Structures are given as structure tokens and as C-alpha cells.
Amino acid sequence: MSARQHTLVAAGIWLALSIVGVAIVVGLQIMPVIASREAQIENGAFVVLTAMSVPVLLLVVVPMAYSVLRFRAAPGEALSDGPPIHDHRSFEIGWVVASLVAVLALSVYGAVGLLDIRGDRPGTVEVTAVGSQWSWRFTYPGIEAESKELVLPVGEAVHITIVSKDVIHSFSVPAFGVKQDAVPGRETFADVTPTFTGHYGGQCAELCGFGHTRMVADVRVVEPDEFTAWLDDLRKAPPK
Ligand SMILES: [Cu+2]
């Protein structure tokens, strides 16, 4: 086989494995639960990044494995270095330009997604998550009583203000793709638009002392009218 034929065979193997690899990445759901608009955007980024990395990884592995298997020295064959290769201008330019375009495209894609998640968006529902050693409490504007459970209406933009009473905590709801530190003395924020009703788990994601593992919160997403009714009940609840 000529050098050109070897290159074509290796390129064919690379292409076939890349197609299979990308299909697997796109077919698999990487995030276990996707229950918010933000988590959908993050999942899209995971899929794009992983799918793009498959052909790049195979571009290294396939030629290496092909060379090892195909050009293995025969038993007793005298070993010597091959002829030196000085340069291959078009390959080098193509490599640099392709990498540059890929990185720039990904950075634009990432910036757009990040602004979408973290940009300044007014929420139609406001809630404050208060972290303390070792529990979460949730307060809603104009209501004195606190809730142990975070209840949100489906399909509405929620602006969560996150505060801490003592040490650094982190408010994390994996199904929403949200994780934001709660820092004593300042307010941090997370925006989330829940897309499905249901029960989800919230968890402190910053080691905050002896009871850290118990610092969990129930998160419940309900229909908007059910949310209004629940809020009315909370309003009537005696403040603690
Ligand atoms: Cu904590």
C-alpha cells in the first residue's frame, strides 16, 4: 500500500468512528434531569463541547493506533528511525486555522449561552433563599412566614436572591442547572425558569461544617394557580 492509501484508510476509520462517537454523545442525555430553561441551555453546551471533542480525540488516537498496528516491526527486523519530515505547510496552516475557528466559534456560543443564563433578566417571581448552618429557608416578598420548601410556578421566570446568615454556603438544584454561592454580607442571584412540574432536590454545595450533608431542600414546581394558592396559605401562616 502506498502512503496515500494508508492515509485514506486511516481517514476512513477516523470518519466512521467519529460519526459513531458523535451519534452516541448526541443520543445520550448527559445531565440526568433537565427541568429548567437554564438546564436546557447548559445541556446544549455539554452536548456541543463533547460532540466536538470526539473527532479531535480520534484524530490523535486513530493515526497513533493505526501506525502502531500497521507499521509494527517484524521479529528480527533492524530498528531505525524513519526519514525526517521537515514541514508540511498546508497541513500546518489548516490545523492552526481550523483550531482558531473552532475555539472562536465555541467562545461566541458560550458567551451567548452564559449571557442568557446569567444576564440581567427581570423575574416575574421573586424569592430569597436564606442559608444558615444547616438548613435552607425561603421567603417571598411581602410575606413574613418562611418556608422550608422552595415552591415555584412552572413556566415563569424566577429570580432567586441568595444570602447566608453565617458561613459560605452554595445553593444548588442540579435539575435546574443552578449552583450559586451564598456569601455572608452580600447578595448573590440565580435565575431559573422551571419547565416541568415535579419534586426536585436542592443541596448545599459548599462544605459548611458538621451538618453540611443534611443541608438539603425540597424543591416543588407546581402549576401557577396552585402556586398562588400555596402563597396565600403561606401568607396566613403564623410567622416564626
Ligand atoms: Cu451549607
Short mmCIF file of C-alpha atoms and ligand atoms in Angstrom, two decimals:
data_model
loop_
_atom_site.label_atom_id
_atom_site.label_comp_id
_atom_site.label_asym_id
_atom_site.label_seq_id
_atom_site.Cartn_x
_atom_site.Cartn_y
_atom_site.Cartn_z
CA MET A 1 0.00 0.00 0.00
CA SER A 2 1.24 3.48 -0.80
CA ALA A 3 1.47 6.24 1.81
CA ARG A 4 -1.61 7.83 0.23
CA GLN A 5 -3.62 4.63 0.57
CA HIS A 6 -2.61 4.25 4.23
CA THR A 7 -3.71 7.84 4.85
CA LEU A 8 -7.05 7.19 3.15
CA VAL A 9 -7.70 4.03 5.18
CA ALA A 10 -6.82 5.80 8.47
CA ALA A 11 -9.02 8.77 7.46
CA GLY A 12 -11.89 6.39 6.72
CA ILE A 13 -11.56 4.73 10.14
CA TRP A 14 -11.42 8.20 11.75
CA LEU A 15 -14.55 9.34 9.93
CA ALA A 16 -16.54 6.19 10.75
CA LEU A 17 -15.59 6.23 14.45
CA SER A 18 -16.28 9.99 14.63
CA ILE A 19 -19.79 9.51 13.26
CA VAL A 20 -20.48 6.70 15.75
CA GLY A 21 -18.96 8.70 18.63
CA VAL A 22 -20.92 11.89 17.88
CA ALA A 23 -24.14 9.86 17.50
CA ILE A 24 -23.56 8.31 20.94
CA VAL A 25 -22.89 11.73 22.52
CA VAL A 26 -25.97 13.30 20.95
CA GLY A 27 -28.13 10.26 21.81
CA LEU A 28 -27.07 10.11 25.45
CA GLN A 29 -28.54 12.61 27.85
CA ILE A 30 -25.55 13.75 29.88
CA MET A 31 -27.46 15.63 32.59
CA PRO A 32 -29.71 13.19 34.47
CA VAL A 33 -32.68 15.56 34.86
CA ILE A 34 -33.34 18.72 32.82
CA ALA A 35 -36.17 20.69 34.43
CA SER A 36 -35.46 24.31 33.56
CA ARG A 37 -34.72 26.57 30.62
CA GLU A 38 -31.24 27.19 32.07
CA ALA A 39 -30.51 23.45 32.36
CA GLN A 40 -31.55 23.04 28.70
CA ILE A 41 -29.03 25.71 27.64
CA GLU A 42 -26.30 24.08 29.75
CA ASN A 43 -27.13 20.64 28.40
CA GLY A 44 -26.86 22.01 24.86
CA ALA A 45 -23.38 23.31 25.67
CA PHE A 46 -22.34 19.95 27.16
CA VAL A 47 -23.51 18.13 24.02
CA VAL A 48 -21.82 20.57 21.61
CA LEU A 49 -18.50 20.54 23.51
CA THR A 50 -18.44 16.77 23.92
CA ALA A 51 -19.51 16.14 20.32
CA MET A 52 -16.77 18.48 19.03
CA SER A 53 -14.13 16.81 21.18
CA VAL A 54 -14.85 13.33 19.77
CA PRO A 55 -13.36 13.85 16.26
CA VAL A 56 -10.46 15.82 17.77
CA LEU A 57 -9.61 12.99 20.19
CA LEU A 58 -9.95 10.41 17.41
CA LEU A 59 -7.67 12.48 15.17
CA VAL A 60 -4.93 11.73 17.71
CA VAL A 61 -5.86 8.17 18.67
CA VAL A 62 -6.69 6.67 15.25
CA PRO A 63 -3.43 7.61 13.42
CA MET A 64 -1.45 6.53 16.50
CA ALA A 65 -3.21 3.16 16.80
CA TYR A 66 -3.08 2.64 13.00
CA SER A 67 0.67 3.32 12.97
CA VAL A 68 1.33 1.04 15.92
CA LEU A 69 -0.62 -1.86 14.41
CA ARG A 70 0.17 -1.42 10.71
CA PHE A 71 3.85 -0.47 10.85
CA ARG A 72 4.92 -2.73 13.69
CA ALA A 73 8.49 -4.03 13.20
CA ALA A 74 8.68 -7.68 12.12
CA PRO A 75 10.50 -10.04 14.51
CA GLY A 76 14.24 -9.68 13.97
CA GLU A 77 13.83 -6.54 11.83
CA ALA A 78 16.56 -3.98 12.45
CA LEU A 79 15.08 -0.87 14.07
CA SER A 80 15.95 2.55 12.72
CA ASP A 81 14.35 5.99 12.58
CA GLY A 82 12.31 6.90 9.53
CA PRO A 83 13.28 9.78 7.26
CA PRO A 84 12.90 13.19 8.96
CA ILE A 85 9.90 15.30 7.95
CA HIS A 86 10.72 19.00 7.88
CA ASP A 87 7.42 20.66 7.27
CA HIS A 88 4.05 20.38 5.63
CA ARG A 89 2.94 23.97 5.13
CA SER A 90 -0.67 23.41 4.03
CA PHE A 91 -1.33 20.90 6.85
CA GLU A 92 0.12 23.29 9.45
CA ILE A 93 -1.88 26.27 8.19
CA GLY A 94 -5.05 24.18 8.01
CA TRP A 95 -4.53 22.88 11.53
CA VAL A 96 -3.99 26.34 13.03
CA VAL A 97 -6.90 27.94 11.13
CA ALA A 98 -9.31 25.08 11.95
CA SER A 99 -8.39 25.24 15.67
CA LEU A 100 -8.75 29.03 15.70
CA VAL A 101 -12.16 28.94 14.03
CA ALA A 102 -13.36 26.16 16.38
CA VAL A 103 -12.21 27.99 19.53
CA LEU A 104 -13.64 31.35 18.41
CA ALA A 105 -16.97 29.78 17.45
CA LEU A 106 -17.18 27.98 20.79
CA SER A 107 -16.35 31.15 22.73
CA VAL A 108 -19.13 33.08 20.95
CA TYR A 109 -21.56 30.20 21.52
CA GLY A 110 -20.53 30.02 25.20
CA ALA A 111 -20.83 33.78 25.71
CA VAL A 112 -24.33 33.86 24.20
CA GLY A 113 -25.46 30.97 26.44
CA LEU A 114 -23.84 32.46 29.53
CA LEU A 115 -25.49 35.86 28.98
CA ASP A 116 -28.78 34.06 28.50
CA ILE A 117 -28.39 32.31 31.87
CA ARG A 118 -26.62 34.99 33.90
CA GLY A 119 -27.73 38.17 32.14
CA ASP A 120 -29.92 40.73 33.80
CA ARG A 121 -33.45 39.40 33.34
CA PRO A 122 -36.37 40.63 35.39
CA GLY A 123 -38.09 37.74 37.16
CA THR A 124 -41.86 37.58 37.42
CA VAL A 125 -41.46 35.67 40.67
CA GLU A 126 -39.06 36.82 43.38
CA VAL A 127 -37.83 34.55 46.16
CA THR A 128 -34.99 34.74 48.66
CA ALA A 129 -33.05 31.63 49.65
CA VAL A 130 -31.51 32.03 53.10
CA GLY A 131 -28.73 29.62 54.01
CA SER A 132 -27.62 29.00 57.57
CA GLN A 133 -25.89 26.19 59.40
CA TRP A 134 -27.53 23.84 58.44
CA SER A 135 -30.72 24.50 56.56
CA TRP A 136 -32.31 26.48 53.76
CA ARG A 137 -35.29 28.77 54.29
CA PHE A 138 -37.21 30.55 51.57
CA THR A 139 -39.00 33.87 51.82
CA TYR A 140 -41.34 35.53 49.35
CA PRO A 141 -41.83 39.33 49.05
CA GLY A 142 -44.40 40.78 51.45
CA ILE A 143 -44.80 37.53 53.37
CA GLU A 144 -43.41 37.26 56.85
CA ALA A 145 -43.53 33.46 57.24
CA GLU A 146 -40.63 31.40 55.94
CA SER A 147 -40.96 28.18 54.00
CA LYS A 148 -38.74 25.12 54.38
CA GLU A 149 -39.69 24.13 50.88
CA LEU A 150 -38.96 26.07 47.70
CA VAL A 151 -42.21 26.18 45.72
CA LEU A 152 -42.15 27.67 42.22
CA PRO A 153 -44.65 28.04 39.39
CA VAL A 154 -43.88 26.21 36.16
CA GLY A 155 -43.00 28.28 33.10
CA GLU A 156 -42.32 31.54 34.90
CA ALA A 157 -39.03 33.40 35.20
CA VAL A 158 -37.91 33.20 38.82
CA HIS A 159 -35.27 35.49 40.28
CA ILE A 160 -33.71 33.93 43.36
CA THR A 161 -31.75 36.15 45.74
CA ILE A 162 -29.32 34.05 47.76
CA VAL A 163 -27.99 35.12 51.17
CA SER A 164 -26.21 33.49 54.07
CA LYS A 165 -26.58 34.14 57.79
CA ASP A 166 -23.23 32.70 58.83
CA VAL A 167 -20.64 30.99 56.59
CA ILE A 168 -20.33 30.43 52.85
CA HIS A 169 -22.94 28.02 51.51
CA SER A 170 -23.91 27.24 47.96
CA PHE A 171 -27.47 26.92 46.71
CA SER A 172 -27.60 24.08 44.22
CA VAL A 173 -30.53 22.48 42.37
CA PRO A 174 -28.98 20.09 39.83
CA ALA A 175 -32.25 19.58 37.92
CA PHE A 176 -32.37 23.35 37.29
CA GLY A 177 -28.68 23.57 36.39
CA VAL A 178 -28.29 26.11 39.17
CA LYS A 179 -25.44 26.43 41.66
CA GLN A 180 -24.64 29.76 43.27
CA ASP A 181 -22.63 30.56 46.38
CA ALA A 182 -24.35 32.17 49.36
CA VAL A 183 -21.83 34.63 50.75
CA PRO A 184 -22.28 36.27 54.16
CA GLY A 185 -22.71 40.04 53.90
CA ARG A 186 -23.72 40.15 50.26
CA GLU A 187 -26.49 39.07 47.93
CA THR A 188 -25.98 36.72 45.03
CA PHE A 189 -28.51 35.75 42.39
CA ALA A 190 -29.73 32.89 40.27
CA ASP A 191 -32.35 32.99 37.53
CA VAL A 192 -34.38 29.93 36.74
CA THR A 193 -37.43 29.19 34.61
CA PRO A 194 -38.79 25.76 35.61
CA THR A 195 -40.09 23.79 32.65
CA PHE A 196 -41.75 20.77 34.31
CA THR A 197 -43.84 20.33 37.41
CA GLY A 198 -42.49 17.88 39.97
CA HIS A 199 -40.29 17.38 43.01
CA TYR A 200 -36.60 18.12 42.84
CA GLY A 201 -33.75 18.12 45.28
CA GLY A 202 -31.77 21.13 46.44
CA GLN A 203 -28.50 20.79 48.31
CA CYS A 204 -25.83 22.95 49.85
CA ALA A 205 -22.84 22.50 47.54
CA GLU A 206 -20.18 24.18 49.68
CA LEU A 207 -18.71 22.34 52.66
CA CYS A 208 -20.05 24.44 55.52
CA GLY A 209 -19.49 22.47 58.70
CA PHE A 210 -20.59 19.38 60.54
CA GLY A 211 -24.19 19.34 59.25
CA HIS A 212 -23.35 20.13 55.60
CA THR A 213 -24.66 16.81 54.24
CA ARG A 214 -28.02 17.41 55.91
CA MET A 215 -28.38 20.86 54.37
CA VAL A 216 -30.89 19.83 51.74
CA ALA A 217 -34.07 21.48 50.48
CA ASP A 218 -37.18 20.17 48.81
CA VAL A 219 -37.99 21.98 45.60
CA ARG A 220 -41.51 21.68 44.20
CA VAL A 221 -42.66 23.05 40.86
CA VAL A 222 -46.42 23.44 40.53
CA GLU A 223 -48.97 24.96 38.17
CA PRO A 224 -49.27 28.78 38.52
CA ASP A 225 -52.75 28.72 40.15
CA GLU A 226 -51.58 26.10 42.64
CA PHE A 227 -48.60 28.36 43.37
CA THR A 228 -50.88 31.33 44.06
CA ALA A 229 -52.98 29.23 46.43
CA TRP A 230 -49.88 27.96 48.22
CA LEU A 231 -48.58 31.53 48.56
CA ASP A 232 -51.91 32.59 50.11
CA ASP A 233 -51.61 29.77 52.67
CA LEU A 234 -48.08 30.87 53.50
CA ARG A 235 -49.30 34.46 53.92
CA LYS A 236 -51.83 33.26 56.51
CA ALA A 237 -49.30 31.08 58.33
CA PRO A 238 -48.15 32.48 61.67
CA PRO A 239 -44.62 33.92 61.43
CA LYS A 240 -41.98 32.02 63.37
CU CU B 1 -24.12 24.93 53.65
#
